[in-house]
């Protein structure tokens, strides 16, 4: 009997010790994936974009040399959402994801709305593996203080900025040189040039699809009211779209209608958008909103003999006023359900190392890192040096995350109505009223 009691007591003690060991949530390595050799297995999922898959293989090898206690397992797919979603639904999450917002699948936005991204603000203060610099000391200013990285507008970073692409108004610099025309820096100068070009049978504007107005309108909102005004619009402040600044932006878009190439609206769809881009190469139109990816999109297209890509910022509303060029950037983040969060943070910090930067640059991917333009050449250096021009500032950010609201979609209302505005079917005032109505609904649903 005593032996039985002693065995029961011993068993109870072992169970208690076992429970204590299992409940230690402060030691992430206890629950980490392992390869059987004591290494942490870090699951990294990244979208295979135009930069290819090999850059991530090179990054994994480079990181493993700096941190030999980690083995990186990669999932690199062009249809990344379709590949990872079933695993996520089964509770198996990658530790790190390179998947930007503004994609058709909207997986990143879904997780943002469901509050399933890890707060990674402390990554900014982390020392970059293999270096003595902190992440925040290498990043360009402004890239971590935006709704694209802080979607809840709470001062915390949930998505770290990665590859960025300046956008602006693209044009044929060769045509401007031939005609002796100056690139406008204000909207008044833009309209004057439009009238001059019209006399020669050249339209002032075109656009690939109405969604490309996200960069144009974003830059215009910044120019009209500054960063605080833009932030108010992105967070659905009451009456923001009825203000003098917003009215100026919407009326300017409406005024464009008289200067847009007549074929633009008919071709502004996913099947025919390159026809609108071709208008620039054929000297039939002067400007279009776009990003530097258009160079590769149109590299095989025919063009006029004098063609030479140029890019400028969106004009200011007043003389010597601030001009803006919107910047898109991809984001890297950690799912809240990831098993190896601390290892994932270390990996993200490494993304800003000199070694990683050089690997990315070799593939054509540019990060928002100080002095990065010094490593670029030719046309690419011209695009990325746009912020070195006088009075040209970066614009960035997106609408704050909200709970789903049936029938209230800001993208569809703000950008999806533009074809109708350009066609003259919808007035700026009707457009403005719709935007404000949707903004009111989304403000109540903002997380």
PDB file of C-alpha atoms in Angstrom, residues 179 181 194-204 261-262 282-286:
ATOM      1  CA  UNK A 179       8.981  70.465 -78.944  1.00  0.00           C
ATOM      2  CA  UNK A 181       8.125  72.028 -73.859  1.00  0.00           C
ATOM      3  CA  UNK A 194      -2.915  70.672 -72.646  1.00  0.00           C
ATOM      4  CA  UNK A 195      -4.357  73.488 -74.747  1.00  0.00           C
ATOM      5  CA  UNK A 196      -1.078  73.821 -76.655  1.00  0.00           C
ATOM      6  CA  UNK A 197      -0.849  70.070 -77.310  1.00  0.00           C
ATOM      7  CA  UNK A 198      -4.488  69.901 -78.424  1.00  0.00           C
ATOM      8  CA  UNK A 199      -3.663  72.279 -81.260  1.00  0.00           C
ATOM      9  CA  UNK A 200      -1.214  69.656 -82.540  1.00  0.00           C
ATOM     10  CA  UNK A 201      -3.681  66.785 -82.173  1.00  0.00           C
ATOM     11  CA  UNK A 202      -2.125  65.439 -78.981  1.00  0.00           C
ATOM     12  CA  UNK A 203      -4.189  64.696 -75.873  1.00  0.00           C
ATOM     13  CA  UNK A 204      -2.903  65.659 -72.434  1.00  0.00           C
ATOM     14  CA  UNK A 261      -7.703  60.910 -75.053  1.00  0.00           C
ATOM     15  CA  UNK A 262     -11.111  59.907 -76.490  1.00  0.00           C
ATOM     16  CA  UNK A 282       3.007  56.795 -80.124  1.00  0.00           C
ATOM     17  CA  UNK A 283       3.039  60.481 -79.101  1.00  0.00           C
ATOM     18  CA  UNK A 284      -0.755  60.609 -79.125  1.00  0.00           C
ATOM     19  CA  UNK A 285      -0.967  61.537 -75.448  1.00  0.00           C
ATOM     20  CA  UNK A 286       1.455  63.350 -73.134  1.00  0.00           C
TER      21      UNK A 286
END
